[in-house]
PDB file of C-alpha atoms in Angstrom:
ATOM      1  CA  UNK A   1      85.215  96.727  80.806  1.00 49.00           C
ATOM      2  CA  UNK A   2      83.298  93.748  82.239  1.00 65.00           C
ATOM      3  CA  UNK A   3      80.767  93.490  85.001  1.00 80.00           C
ATOM      4  CA  UNK A   4      81.766  95.234  88.223  1.00 89.00           C
ATOM      5  CA  UNK A   5      83.345  93.005  90.865  1.00 94.00           C
ATOM      6  CA  UNK A   6      80.786  92.271  93.524  1.00 94.00           C
ATOM      7  CA  UNK A   7      81.613  90.599  96.823  1.00 96.00           C
ATOM      8  CA  UNK A   8      78.464  89.387  98.552  1.00 97.00           C
ATOM      9  CA  UNK A   9      77.761  87.803 101.917  1.00 97.00           C
ATOM     10  CA  UNK A  10      77.985  84.022 102.031  1.00 97.00           C
ATOM     11  CA  UNK A  11      74.894  82.270 100.708  1.00 97.00           C
ATOM     12  CA  UNK A  12      74.214  78.782 102.132  1.00 96.00           C
ATOM     13  CA  UNK A  13      72.526  77.943  98.800  1.00 97.00           C
ATOM     14  CA  UNK A  14      75.980  77.833  97.184  1.00 98.00           C
ATOM     15  CA  UNK A  15      76.566  74.421  98.736  1.00 97.00           C
ATOM     16  CA  UNK A  16      73.287  73.130  97.304  1.00 97.00           C
ATOM     17  CA  UNK A  17      74.135  74.563  93.897  1.00 97.00           C
ATOM     18  CA  UNK A  18      77.553  72.904  94.005  1.00 98.00           C
ATOM     19  CA  UNK A  19      75.956  69.575  95.008  1.00 97.00           C
ATOM     20  CA  UNK A  20      73.690  69.621  91.939  1.00 97.00           C
ATOM     21  CA  UNK A  21      76.519  70.553  89.566  1.00 97.00           C
ATOM     22  CA  UNK A  22      78.903  68.096  91.235  1.00 97.00           C
ATOM     23  CA  UNK A  23      76.404  65.265  90.835  1.00 97.00           C
ATOM     24  CA  UNK A  24      76.033  66.045  87.133  1.00 97.00           C
ATOM     25  CA  UNK A  25      79.822  66.175  86.707  1.00 98.00           C
ATOM     26  CA  UNK A  26      80.293  62.894  88.543  1.00 97.00           C
ATOM     27  CA  UNK A  27      77.624  61.265  86.377  1.00 97.00           C
ATOM     28  CA  UNK A  28      79.139  62.546  83.140  1.00 98.00           C
ATOM     29  CA  UNK A  29      82.762  61.763  83.987  1.00 98.00           C
ATOM     30  CA  UNK A  30      82.511  58.537  85.973  1.00 97.00           C
ATOM     31  CA  UNK A  31      85.942  57.158  86.897  1.00 96.00           C
ATOM     32  CA  UNK A  32      87.750  59.819  84.828  1.00 98.00           C
ATOM     33  CA  UNK A  33      87.094  62.226  87.721  1.00 98.00           C
ATOM     34  CA  UNK A  34      89.114  60.938  90.656  1.00 98.00           C
ATOM     35  CA  UNK A  35      87.783  63.819  92.740  1.00 98.00           C
ATOM     36  CA  UNK A  36      85.148  66.520  92.281  1.00 98.00           C
ATOM     37  CA  UNK A  37      85.537  69.280  94.873  1.00 98.00           C
ATOM     38  CA  UNK A  38      83.883  72.570  95.704  1.00 98.00           C
ATOM     39  CA  UNK A  39      86.747  75.068  95.981  1.00 98.00           C
ATOM     40  CA  UNK A  40      87.109  78.827  96.171  1.00 97.00           C
ATOM     41  CA  UNK A  41      85.376  81.266  98.457  1.00 97.00           C
ATOM     42  CA  UNK A  42      81.854  79.916  97.895  1.00 98.00           C
ATOM     43  CA  UNK A  43      83.033  76.621  99.437  1.00 98.00           C
ATOM     44  CA  UNK A  44      83.849  78.221 102.810  1.00 98.00           C
ATOM     45  CA  UNK A  45      80.836  78.712 105.110  1.00 97.00           C
ATOM     46  CA  UNK A  46      80.527  82.329 106.203  1.00 96.00           C
ATOM     47  CA  UNK A  47      83.056  83.684 103.679  1.00 97.00           C
ATOM     48  CA  UNK A  48      81.939  86.602 101.518  1.00 97.00           C
ATOM     49  CA  UNK A  49      82.626  85.919  97.841  1.00 97.00           C
ATOM     50  CA  UNK A  50      81.980  86.716  94.236  1.00 95.00           C
ATOM     51  CA  UNK A  51      78.892  84.553  93.545  1.00 96.00           C
ATOM     52  CA  UNK A  52      80.776  82.132  91.286  1.00 97.00           C
ATOM     53  CA  UNK A  53      80.830  78.405  91.998  1.00 98.00           C
ATOM     54  CA  UNK A  54      84.386  77.089  91.563  1.00 98.00           C
ATOM     55  CA  UNK A  55      84.752  73.358  91.084  1.00 98.00           C
ATOM     56  CA  UNK A  56      87.927  71.346  90.785  1.00 98.00           C
ATOM     57  CA  UNK A  57      87.957  68.053  88.920  1.00 98.00           C
ATOM     58  CA  UNK A  58      91.025  65.947  89.642  1.00 98.00           C
ATOM     59  CA  UNK A  59      92.140  63.573  86.895  1.00 98.00           C
ATOM     60  CA  UNK A  60      95.048  61.141  86.459  1.00 98.00           C
ATOM     61  CA  UNK A  61      96.527  63.214  83.644  1.00 98.00           C
ATOM     62  CA  UNK A  62      95.612  66.353  81.744  1.00 98.00           C
ATOM     63  CA  UNK A  63      96.209  64.443  78.503  1.00 97.00           C
ATOM     64  CA  UNK A  64      94.428  63.259  76.518  1.00 98.00           C
ATOM     65  CA  UNK A  65      92.072  66.208  76.799  1.00 98.00           C
ATOM     66  CA  UNK A  66      89.245  64.404  74.989  1.00 98.00           C
ATOM     67  CA  UNK A  67      88.737  62.005  77.915  1.00 98.00           C
ATOM     68  CA  UNK A  68      87.071  64.735  79.969  1.00 98.00           C
ATOM     69  CA  UNK A  69      86.469  67.516  77.412  1.00 98.00           C
ATOM     70  CA  UNK A  70      83.782  65.643  75.468  1.00 98.00           C
ATOM     71  CA  UNK A  71      81.703  64.709  78.561  1.00 98.00           C
ATOM     72  CA  UNK A  72      81.986  68.246  79.946  1.00 98.00           C
ATOM     73  CA  UNK A  73      80.926  69.757  76.633  1.00 98.00           C
ATOM     74  CA  UNK A  74      77.940  67.379  76.528  1.00 97.00           C
ATOM     75  CA  UNK A  75      76.880  69.032  79.810  1.00 96.00           C
ATOM     76  CA  UNK A  76      77.043  72.391  78.018  1.00 96.00           C
ATOM     77  CA  UNK A  77      80.322  73.540  79.570  1.00 97.00           C
ATOM     78  CA  UNK A  78      82.617  75.633  77.384  1.00 98.00           C
ATOM     79  CA  UNK A  79      86.322  74.796  77.174  1.00 98.00           C
ATOM     80  CA  UNK A  80      88.531  77.870  77.447  1.00 97.00           C
ATOM     81  CA  UNK A  81      91.531  76.684  75.443  1.00 96.00           C
ATOM     82  CA  UNK A  82      93.269  80.045  75.768  1.00 96.00           C
ATOM     83  CA  UNK A  83      93.617  79.720  79.556  1.00 94.00           C
ATOM     84  CA  UNK A  84      97.206  80.773  80.340  1.00 94.00           C
ATOM     85  CA  UNK A  85      97.623  78.415  83.325  1.00 95.00           C
ATOM     86  CA  UNK A  86      99.435  75.364  81.995  1.00 96.00           C
ATOM     87  CA  UNK A  87      98.752  73.256  85.105  1.00 97.00           C
ATOM     88  CA  UNK A  88      95.011  73.121  84.521  1.00 98.00           C
ATOM     89  CA  UNK A  89      92.346  72.968  81.869  1.00 98.00           C
ATOM     90  CA  UNK A  90      89.537  75.458  82.302  1.00 98.00           C
ATOM     91  CA  UNK A  91      85.830  75.301  81.484  1.00 98.00           C
ATOM     92  CA  UNK A  92      82.997  77.751  82.019  1.00 97.00           C
ATOM     93  CA  UNK A  93      79.244  77.526  82.235  1.00 96.00           C
ATOM     94  CA  UNK A  94      77.065  77.401  79.160  1.00 90.00           C
ATOM     95  CA  UNK A  95      75.968  80.864  77.985  1.00 90.00           C
ATOM     96  CA  UNK A  96      73.033  82.029  80.085  1.00 91.00           C
ATOM     97  CA  UNK A  97      73.695  79.500  82.868  1.00 92.00           C
ATOM     98  CA  UNK A  98      74.722  80.036  86.456  1.00 92.00           C
ATOM     99  CA  UNK A  99      78.320  81.399  86.665  1.00 94.00           C
ATOM    100  CA  UNK A 100      80.572  78.399  87.224  1.00 97.00           C
ATOM    101  CA  UNK A 101      84.311  77.880  86.820  1.00 98.00           C
ATOM    102  CA  UNK A 102      85.557  74.333  86.303  1.00 98.00           C
ATOM    103  CA  UNK A 103      89.251  73.730  86.956  1.00 98.00           C
ATOM    104  CA  UNK A 104      90.590  70.360  85.775  1.00 98.00           C
ATOM    105  CA  UNK A 105      93.897  69.507  87.447  1.00 98.00           C
ATOM    106  CA  UNK A 106      96.152  66.502  87.804  1.00 98.00           C
ATOM    107  CA  UNK A 107      95.636  64.574  91.050  1.00 98.00           C
ATOM    108  CA  UNK A 108      98.482  65.111  93.524  1.00 97.00           C
ATOM    109  CA  UNK A 109      99.970  68.123  91.738  1.00 98.00           C
ATOM    110  CA  UNK A 110     100.738  71.300  93.656  1.00 97.00           C
ATOM    111  CA  UNK A 111      98.065  73.165  91.694  1.00 98.00           C
ATOM    112  CA  UNK A 112      95.495  70.519  92.672  1.00 98.00           C
ATOM    113  CA  UNK A 113      96.460  70.380  96.355  1.00 98.00           C
ATOM    114  CA  UNK A 114      96.707  74.143  96.948  1.00 98.00           C
ATOM    115  CA  UNK A 115      93.009  75.044  96.516  1.00 98.00           C
ATOM    116  CA  UNK A 116      92.014  72.166  98.800  1.00 98.00           C
ATOM    117  CA  UNK A 117      94.461  73.242 101.503  1.00 98.00           C
ATOM    118  CA  UNK A 118      93.395  76.885 101.163  1.00 98.00           C
ATOM    119  CA  UNK A 119      89.719  75.912 101.479  1.00 98.00           C
ATOM    120  CA  UNK A 120      90.274  73.549 104.398  1.00 98.00           C
ATOM    121  CA  UNK A 121      92.383  76.092 106.284  1.00 98.00           C
ATOM    122  CA  UNK A 122      89.732  78.793 105.922  1.00 98.00           C
ATOM    123  CA  UNK A 123      86.989  76.352 106.931  1.00 98.00           C
ATOM    124  CA  UNK A 124      88.969  75.507 110.084  1.00 98.00           C
ATOM    125  CA  UNK A 125      89.880  79.144 110.854  1.00 98.00           C
ATOM    126  CA  UNK A 126      86.820  81.436 110.689  1.00 97.00           C
ATOM    127  CA  UNK A 127      88.847  84.443 111.893  1.00 98.00           C
ATOM    128  CA  UNK A 128      91.211  84.057 108.916  1.00 98.00           C
ATOM    129  CA  UNK A 129      88.188  83.722 106.615  1.00 98.00           C
ATOM    130  CA  UNK A 130      86.766  86.954 108.049  1.00 97.00           C
ATOM    131  CA  UNK A 131      90.116  88.731 107.480  1.00 97.00           C
ATOM    132  CA  UNK A 132      90.176  87.471 103.913  1.00 97.00           C
ATOM    133  CA  UNK A 133      86.591  88.630 103.313  1.00 97.00           C
ATOM    134  CA  UNK A 134      87.482  92.101 104.569  1.00 97.00           C
ATOM    135  CA  UNK A 135      90.547  92.237 102.294  1.00 97.00           C
ATOM    136  CA  UNK A 136      88.503  91.078  99.291  1.00 96.00           C
ATOM    137  CA  UNK A 137      85.852  93.726  99.895  1.00 97.00           C
ATOM    138  CA  UNK A 138      88.531  96.418 100.226  1.00 96.00           C
ATOM    139  CA  UNK A 139      90.245  95.317  97.002  1.00 95.00           C
ATOM    140  CA  UNK A 140      86.940  95.113  95.123  1.00 95.00           C
ATOM    141  CA  UNK A 141      86.036  98.637  96.234  1.00 94.00           C
ATOM    142  CA  UNK A 142      89.401  99.955  95.014  1.00 93.00           C
ATOM    143  CA  UNK A 143      89.322  98.341  91.558  1.00 92.00           C
ATOM    144  CA  UNK A 144      85.663  97.501  91.031  1.00 89.00           C
ATOM    145  CA  UNK A 145      85.801  97.441  87.214  1.00 89.00           C
ATOM    146  CA  UNK A 146      89.112  95.670  86.606  1.00 91.00           C
ATOM    147  CA  UNK A 147      89.212  91.938  87.380  1.00 90.00           C
ATOM    148  CA  UNK A 148      92.946  91.589  86.726  1.00 92.00           C
ATOM    149  CA  UNK A 149      93.697  94.485  89.087  1.00 94.00           C
ATOM    150  CA  UNK A 150      91.404  92.883  91.672  1.00 95.00           C
ATOM    151  CA  UNK A 151      93.291  89.583  91.449  1.00 93.00           C
ATOM    152  CA  UNK A 152      96.613  91.421  91.768  1.00 95.00           C
ATOM    153  CA  UNK A 153      95.389  93.543  94.679  1.00 96.00           C
ATOM    154  CA  UNK A 154      94.277  90.549  96.750  1.00 96.00           C
ATOM    155  CA  UNK A 155      97.355  88.430  95.926  1.00 96.00           C
ATOM    156  CA  UNK A 156      99.385  89.460  99.023  1.00 97.00           C
ATOM    157  CA  UNK A 157      96.467  88.426 101.247  1.00 97.00           C
ATOM    158  CA  UNK A 158      96.144  85.090  99.448  1.00 97.00           C
ATOM    159  CA  UNK A 159      99.845  84.278  99.868  1.00 97.00           C
ATOM    160  CA  UNK A 160      99.725  85.265 103.540  1.00 98.00           C
ATOM    161  CA  UNK A 161      96.924  82.755 104.046  1.00 98.00           C
ATOM    162  CA  UNK A 162      98.838  80.128 102.045  1.00 98.00           C
ATOM    163  CA  UNK A 163     101.823  80.552 104.383  1.00 98.00           C
ATOM    164  CA  UNK A 164      99.602  80.149 107.431  1.00 98.00           C
ATOM    165  CA  UNK A 165      97.819  77.196 105.843  1.00 98.00           C
ATOM    166  CA  UNK A 166     101.129  75.482 105.139  1.00 98.00           C
ATOM    167  CA  UNK A 167     102.215  75.845 108.783  1.00 98.00           C
ATOM    168  CA  UNK A 168      98.834  74.507 109.896  1.00 98.00           C
ATOM    169  CA  UNK A 169      99.094  71.591 107.437  1.00 98.00           C
ATOM    170  CA  UNK A 170     102.539  70.667 108.755  1.00 98.00           C
ATOM    171  CA  UNK A 171     101.342  70.849 112.365  1.00 98.00           C
ATOM    172  CA  UNK A 172      98.306  68.634 111.879  1.00 98.00           C
ATOM    173  CA  UNK A 173      99.519  66.381 109.038  1.00 98.00           C
ATOM    174  CA  UNK A 174      96.798  67.678 106.726  1.00 98.00           C
ATOM    175  CA  UNK A 175      95.579  65.466 103.913  1.00 96.00           C
ATOM    176  CA  UNK A 176      92.611  66.219 101.663  1.00 96.00           C
ATOM    177  CA  UNK A 177      89.439  64.618 102.922  1.00 94.00           C
ATOM    178  CA  UNK A 178      87.127  62.637 100.674  1.00 96.00           C
ATOM    179  CA  UNK A 179      85.917  64.095  97.379  1.00 95.00           C
ATOM    180  CA  UNK A 180      82.903  66.400  97.696  1.00 95.00           C
ATOM    181  CA  UNK A 181      80.885  64.745  94.913  1.00 94.00           C
TER     182      UNK A 181
END
């Protein structure tokens, strides 16, 4: 059993924390990082979240791994080679550091575009963000000590938002804006 799942009110400091981490990532990776973006619930103003900063680094290709792994490890990030998602490479914070998840994905891939669309939709639709926050709190209360169950419990809400976000994207011709860092 890990730490209990805690959903907290949005903290405006999350943006500042992302900015500092994003600047360090940009400095370490240079042109290897085509984009560095704040994603996940902490990237949406007003959205309650687990206090974990999620960052997506977009690269030309996931291979060779060494091109971005070595610079990220020099920053103290830990590569999680056993990550089961084959469309990304995953890194975590150094032990004892602020909880941070780094998702490295290939620029233009579905897995790279989806978190940006999800984030942008919720930023543009505060009522949907509030619905999502309520669903996350409900799921966390039901399965507080089981992260996998929490992810499974909120999945229907996530896919409902994805469907709405896709309709919105088609209606406005959504494209990702500039990189966050």
